[in-house]
Amino acid sequence: ALTNGTVQIITLTGNATITMPTATAGKSFIIMLKQDATGSRSVTWSTVKYPSGTAPTITATASKLDIFSFFADGTNWYGTTIGQNYTV
């Protein structure tokens, strides 16, 4: 929940669907997605618009981290990749 802060750290222990909060104009947050020691986890994003209409493919390697940023205009969430394949 965004009430817990604007930087969310999620360790994937299985495949996940991330449900976005209500798109309130001016809101933004960052998600740091970390693969667990098994890796190969996938993520499905709900209601996010990405460049060219294509959601990013997350890094599948075990113990790697990807960082994504999201911005709302009051109607939609827009997502962008900050960086991928960080060693943690």
CSV table of N, CA and C in Angstrom, one decimal:
chain,number,residue,atom,x,y,z
A,1,ALA,N,0.8,-1.2,0.0
A,1,ALA,CA,0.0,0.0,0.0
A,1,ALA,C,0.9,1.3,0.0
A,2,LEU,N,0.4,2.3,-0.7
A,2,LEU,CA,1.2,3.5,-0.8
A,2,LEU,C,1.2,4.2,0.6
A,3,THR,N,0.3,3.9,1.5
A,3,THR,CA,0.4,4.4,2.8
A,3,THR,C,1.6,4.0,3.6
A,4,ASN,N,2.3,3.0,3.1
A,4,ASN,CA,3.6,2.5,3.7
A,4,ASN,C,4.8,3.2,3.1
A,5,GLY,N,4.6,4.1,2.2
A,5,GLY,CA,5.7,4.8,1.6
A,5,GLY,C,5.7,4.8,0.0
A,6,THR,N,6.5,5.7,-0.6
A,6,THR,CA,6.5,5.7,-2.0
A,6,THR,C,7.5,4.9,-2.7
A,7,VAL,N,8.3,4.1,-1.9
A,7,VAL,CA,9.2,3.2,-2.5
A,7,VAL,C,8.8,1.8,-1.9
A,8,GLN,N,8.3,0.9,-2.7
A,8,GLN,CA,7.8,-0.4,-2.3
A,8,GLN,C,8.9,-1.4,-2.8
A,9,ILE,N,9.3,-2.3,-1.8
A,9,ILE,CA,10.3,-3.3,-2.1
A,9,ILE,C,9.5,-4.6,-2.0
A,10,ILE,N,9.5,-5.4,-3.1
A,10,ILE,CA,8.8,-6.6,-3.2
A,10,ILE,C,9.7,-7.8,-3.6
A,11,THR,N,9.8,-8.8,-2.7
A,11,THR,CA,10.6,-10.0,-3.0
A,11,THR,C,9.6,-11.0,-3.6
A,12,LEU,N,9.8,-11.4,-4.8
A,12,LEU,CA,8.9,-12.4,-5.5
A,12,LEU,C,9.3,-13.8,-5.0
A,13,THR,N,8.3,-14.4,-4.4
A,13,THR,CA,8.4,-15.8,-4.0
A,13,THR,C,7.5,-16.7,-4.8
A,14,GLY,N,6.9,-16.2,-5.8
A,14,GLY,CA,6.0,-16.9,-6.8
A,14,GLY,C,5.6,-15.9,-7.8
A,15,ASN,N,4.9,-16.3,-8.8
A,15,ASN,CA,4.4,-15.4,-9.9
A,15,ASN,C,3.4,-14.5,-9.2
A,16,ALA,N,3.3,-13.2,-9.6
A,16,ALA,CA,2.5,-12.2,-8.9
A,16,ALA,C,1.8,-11.3,-9.9
A,17,THR,N,0.6,-10.9,-9.5
A,17,THR,CA,-0.2,-9.8,-10.2
A,17,THR,C,-0.1,-8.6,-9.3
A,18,ILE,N,0.3,-7.5,-9.8
A,18,ILE,CA,0.4,-6.3,-9.0
A,18,ILE,C,-0.8,-5.4,-9.4
A,19,THR,N,-1.7,-5.1,-8.5
A,19,THR,CA,-2.9,-4.3,-8.7
A,19,THR,C,-2.6,-2.9,-8.3
A,20,MET,N,-2.7,-2.0,-9.2
A,20,MET,CA,-2.4,-0.6,-8.9
A,20,MET,C,-3.5,0.1,-8.1
A,21,PRO,N,-3.1,1.0,-7.3
A,21,PRO,CA,-4.2,1.8,-6.5
A,21,PRO,C,-4.9,2.7,-7.5
A,22,THR,N,-5.9,3.4,-7.0
A,22,THR,CA,-6.6,4.4,-7.7
A,22,THR,C,-5.6,5.4,-8.3
A,23,ALA,N,-5.8,5.8,-9.5
A,23,ALA,CA,-4.9,6.8,-10.2
A,23,ALA,C,-5.3,8.2,-9.8
A,24,THR,N,-4.6,8.7,-8.7
A,24,THR,CA,-4.9,10.0,-8.3
A,24,THR,C,-3.9,11.0,-8.9
A,25,ALA,N,-4.3,12.0,-9.5
A,25,ALA,CA,-3.4,13.0,-10.2
A,25,ALA,C,-2.3,13.4,-9.3
A,26,GLY,N,-1.1,13.4,-9.9
A,26,GLY,CA,0.1,13.8,-9.2
A,26,GLY,C,0.8,12.8,-8.3
A,27,LYS,N,0.2,11.6,-8.1
A,27,LYS,CA,0.8,10.6,-7.3
A,27,LYS,C,1.8,9.8,-8.1
A,28,SER,N,2.9,9.4,-7.4
A,28,SER,CA,3.9,8.6,-8.1
A,28,SER,C,4.5,7.7,-7.0
A,29,PHE,N,5.1,6.6,-7.5
A,29,PHE,CA,5.8,5.7,-6.6
A,29,PHE,C,6.8,4.8,-7.3
A,30,ILE,N,7.7,4.2,-6.6
A,30,ILE,CA,8.7,3.3,-7.2
A,30,ILE,C,8.5,1.9,-6.6
A,31,ILE,N,8.6,0.9,-7.5
A,31,ILE,CA,8.6,-0.5,-7.0
A,31,ILE,C,9.9,-1.1,-7.4
A,32,MET,N,10.5,-1.7,-6.3
A,32,MET,CA,11.8,-2.5,-6.5
A,32,MET,C,11.4,-3.9,-6.4
A,33,LEU,N,11.5,-4.7,-7.5
A,33,LEU,CA,11.1,-6.1,-7.6
A,33,LEU,C,12.4,-7.0,-7.5
A,34,LYS,N,12.4,-7.8,-6.5
A,34,LYS,CA,13.6,-8.7,-6.3
A,34,LYS,C,13.2,-10.1,-6.5
A,35,GLN,N,13.9,-10.8,-7.4
A,35,GLN,CA,13.7,-12.3,-7.5
A,35,GLN,C,14.2,-13.0,-6.2
A,36,ASP,N,13.5,-14.0,-5.7
A,36,ASP,CA,14.1,-14.7,-4.6
A,36,ASP,C,15.2,-15.6,-5.1
A,37,ALA,N,15.7,-16.5,-4.2
A,37,ALA,CA,16.9,-17.4,-4.5
A,37,ALA,C,16.5,-18.4,-5.6
A,38,THR,N,15.2,-18.6,-5.9
A,38,THR,CA,14.8,-19.5,-7.0
A,38,THR,C,14.8,-18.8,-8.3
A,39,GLY,N,14.3,-17.6,-8.3
A,39,GLY,CA,14.2,-16.8,-9.6
A,39,GLY,C,13.1,-17.4,-10.5
A,40,SER,N,13.1,-16.8,-11.7
A,40,SER,CA,12.1,-17.2,-12.8
A,40,SER,C,10.7,-16.9,-12.4
A,41,ARG,N,10.5,-15.9,-11.5
A,41,ARG,CA,9.1,-15.5,-11.2
A,41,ARG,C,8.7,-14.4,-12.2
A,42,SER,N,7.4,-14.4,-12.4
A,42,SER,CA,6.9,-13.4,-13.4
A,42,SER,C,5.9,-12.5,-12.7
A,43,VAL,N,5.7,-11.3,-13.4
A,43,VAL,CA,4.8,-10.3,-12.8
A,43,VAL,C,3.8,-9.9,-13.9
A,44,THR,N,2.5,-9.8,-13.5
A,44,THR,CA,1.5,-9.2,-14.4
A,44,THR,C,1.1,-7.9,-13.8
A,45,TRP,N,1.1,-6.8,-14.5
A,45,TRP,CA,0.7,-5.5,-14.0
A,45,TRP,C,-0.7,-5.2,-14.4
A,46,SER,N,-1.5,-4.7,-13.5
A,46,SER,CA,-2.9,-4.3,-13.9
A,46,SER,C,-2.9,-2.8,-14.2
A,47,THR,N,-3.7,-2.5,-15.2
A,47,THR,CA,-4.0,-1.1,-15.5
A,47,THR,C,-2.8,-0.1,-15.5
A,48,VAL,N,-1.8,-0.5,-16.2
A,48,VAL,CA,-0.6,0.4,-16.4
A,48,VAL,C,-0.4,0.6,-17.9
A,49,LYS,N,-0.1,1.9,-18.2
A,49,LYS,CA,0.2,2.2,-19.6
A,49,LYS,C,1.7,2.3,-19.7
A,50,TYR,N,2.3,1.6,-20.7
A,50,TYR,CA,3.8,1.6,-20.9
A,50,TYR,C,4.1,2.2,-22.3
A,51,PRO,N,5.3,2.6,-22.5
A,51,PRO,CA,5.7,3.1,-23.8
A,51,PRO,C,5.5,2.0,-24.8
A,52,SER,N,5.0,2.4,-25.9
A,52,SER,CA,4.6,1.4,-27.0
A,52,SER,C,3.6,0.4,-26.6
A,53,GLY,N,3.0,0.5,-25.5
A,53,GLY,CA,1.9,-0.4,-25.0
A,53,GLY,C,2.4,-1.8,-24.6
A,54,THR,N,3.7,-1.9,-24.3
A,54,THR,CA,4.3,-3.1,-23.9
A,54,THR,C,4.9,-3.1,-22.5
A,55,ALA,N,4.4,-3.9,-21.7
A,55,ALA,CA,4.9,-4.0,-20.3
A,55,ALA,C,6.4,-4.6,-20.4
A,56,PRO,N,7.3,-4.2,-19.5
A,56,PRO,CA,8.6,-4.7,-19.5
A,56,PRO,C,8.7,-6.1,-19.0
A,57,THR,N,9.6,-6.8,-19.5
A,57,THR,CA,9.9,-8.2,-19.1
A,57,THR,C,10.9,-8.1,-17.9
A,58,ILE,N,10.5,-8.6,-16.8
A,58,ILE,CA,11.4,-8.5,-15.6
A,58,ILE,C,12.5,-9.5,-15.7
A,59,THR,N,13.6,-9.2,-15.0
A,59,THR,CA,14.8,-10.0,-15.0
A,59,THR,C,14.4,-11.3,-14.2
A,60,ALA,N,14.7,-12.5,-14.8
A,60,ALA,CA,14.3,-13.8,-14.3
A,60,ALA,C,15.4,-14.4,-13.4
A,61,THR,N,16.6,-13.9,-13.4
A,61,THR,CA,17.7,-14.4,-12.7
A,61,THR,C,17.5,-14.3,-11.2
A,62,ALA,N,17.8,-15.4,-10.5
A,62,ALA,CA,17.7,-15.5,-9.0
A,62,ALA,C,18.4,-14.3,-8.4
A,63,SER,N,17.8,-13.7,-7.4
A,63,SER,CA,18.5,-12.7,-6.5
A,63,SER,C,18.8,-11.4,-7.3
A,64,LYS,N,18.2,-11.1,-8.4
A,64,LYS,CA,18.4,-9.9,-9.2
A,64,LYS,C,17.2,-8.9,-8.9
A,65,LEU,N,17.5,-7.6,-9.1
A,65,LEU,CA,16.5,-6.6,-8.8
A,65,LEU,C,16.2,-5.7,-10.0
A,66,ASP,N,15.0,-5.4,-10.2
A,66,ASP,CA,14.5,-4.4,-11.2
A,66,ASP,C,13.8,-3.3,-10.5
A,67,ILE,N,13.9,-2.1,-11.1
A,67,ILE,CA,13.3,-0.9,-10.5
A,67,ILE,C,12.4,-0.2,-11.5
A,68,PHE,N,11.1,0.0,-11.1
A,68,PHE,CA,10.2,0.6,-12.0
A,68,PHE,C,9.5,1.8,-11.3
A,69,SER,N,9.1,2.8,-12.1
A,69,SER,CA,8.5,4.0,-11.5
A,69,SER,C,7.1,4.2,-12.2
A,70,PHE,N,6.2,4.7,-11.4
A,70,PHE,CA,4.8,4.9,-11.9
A,70,PHE,C,4.3,6.3,-11.5
A,71,PHE,N,3.6,6.9,-12.5
A,71,PHE,CA,3.0,8.2,-12.3
A,71,PHE,C,1.6,8.2,-12.7
A,72,ALA,N,0.7,9.0,-12.0
A,72,ALA,CA,-0.7,9.0,-12.3
A,72,ALA,C,-1.1,10.4,-12.8
A,73,ASP,N,-2.1,10.4,-13.7
A,73,ASP,CA,-2.6,11.7,-14.2
A,73,ASP,C,-4.1,11.9,-13.7
A,74,GLY,N,-4.5,11.0,-12.8
A,74,GLY,CA,-5.9,11.1,-12.4
A,74,GLY,C,-6.8,10.1,-13.0
A,75,THR,N,-6.4,9.6,-14.2
A,75,THR,CA,-7.2,8.6,-14.9
A,75,THR,C,-6.3,7.3,-15.1
A,76,ASN,N,-5.1,7.4,-15.4
A,76,ASN,CA,-4.2,6.3,-15.7
A,76,ASN,C,-2.9,6.3,-14.9
A,77,TRP,N,-2.3,5.1,-14.8
A,77,TRP,CA,-1.0,5.0,-14.3
A,77,TRP,C,-0.1,4.8,-15.5
A,78,TYR,N,1.1,5.5,-15.5
A,78,TYR,CA,2.1,5.4,-16.6
A,78,TYR,C,3.3,4.8,-15.9
A,79,GLY,N,3.9,3.7,-16.6
A,79,GLY,CA,5.0,3.1,-16.0
A,79,GLY,C,6.2,3.2,-16.8
A,80,THR,N,7.4,3.3,-16.2
A,80,THR,CA,8.7,3.3,-16.9
A,80,THR,C,9.7,2.5,-16.1
A,81,THR,N,10.6,1.9,-16.8
A,81,THR,CA,11.7,1.1,-16.2
A,81,THR,C,12.8,2.1,-15.9
A,82,ILE,N,13.2,2.0,-14.6
A,82,ILE,CA,14.4,2.8,-14.2
A,82,ILE,C,15.7,2.0,-14.4
A,83,GLY,N,15.7,0.8,-14.1
A,83,GLY,CA,16.9,-0.1,-14.3
A,83,GLY,C,16.6,-1.5,-14.0
A,84,GLN,N,17.3,-2.4,-14.6
A,84,GLN,CA,17.1,-3.8,-14.4
A,84,GLN,C,18.4,-4.6,-14.2
A,85,ASN,N,18.3,-5.8,-13.7
A,85,ASN,CA,19.4,-6.7,-13.5
A,85,ASN,C,20.4,-6.2,-12.5
A,86,TYR,N,20.0,-5.5,-11.4
A,86,TYR,CA,20.9,-5.1,-10.4
A,86,TYR,C,21.2,-6.4,-9.5
A,87,THR,N,22.5,-6.5,-9.1
A,87,THR,CA,22.9,-7.5,-8.2
A,87,THR,C,22.6,-7.0,-6.8
A,88,VAL,N,21.9,-7.9,-6.0
A,88,VAL,CA,21.6,-7.5,-4.6
A,88,VAL,C,22.3,-8.5,-3.6
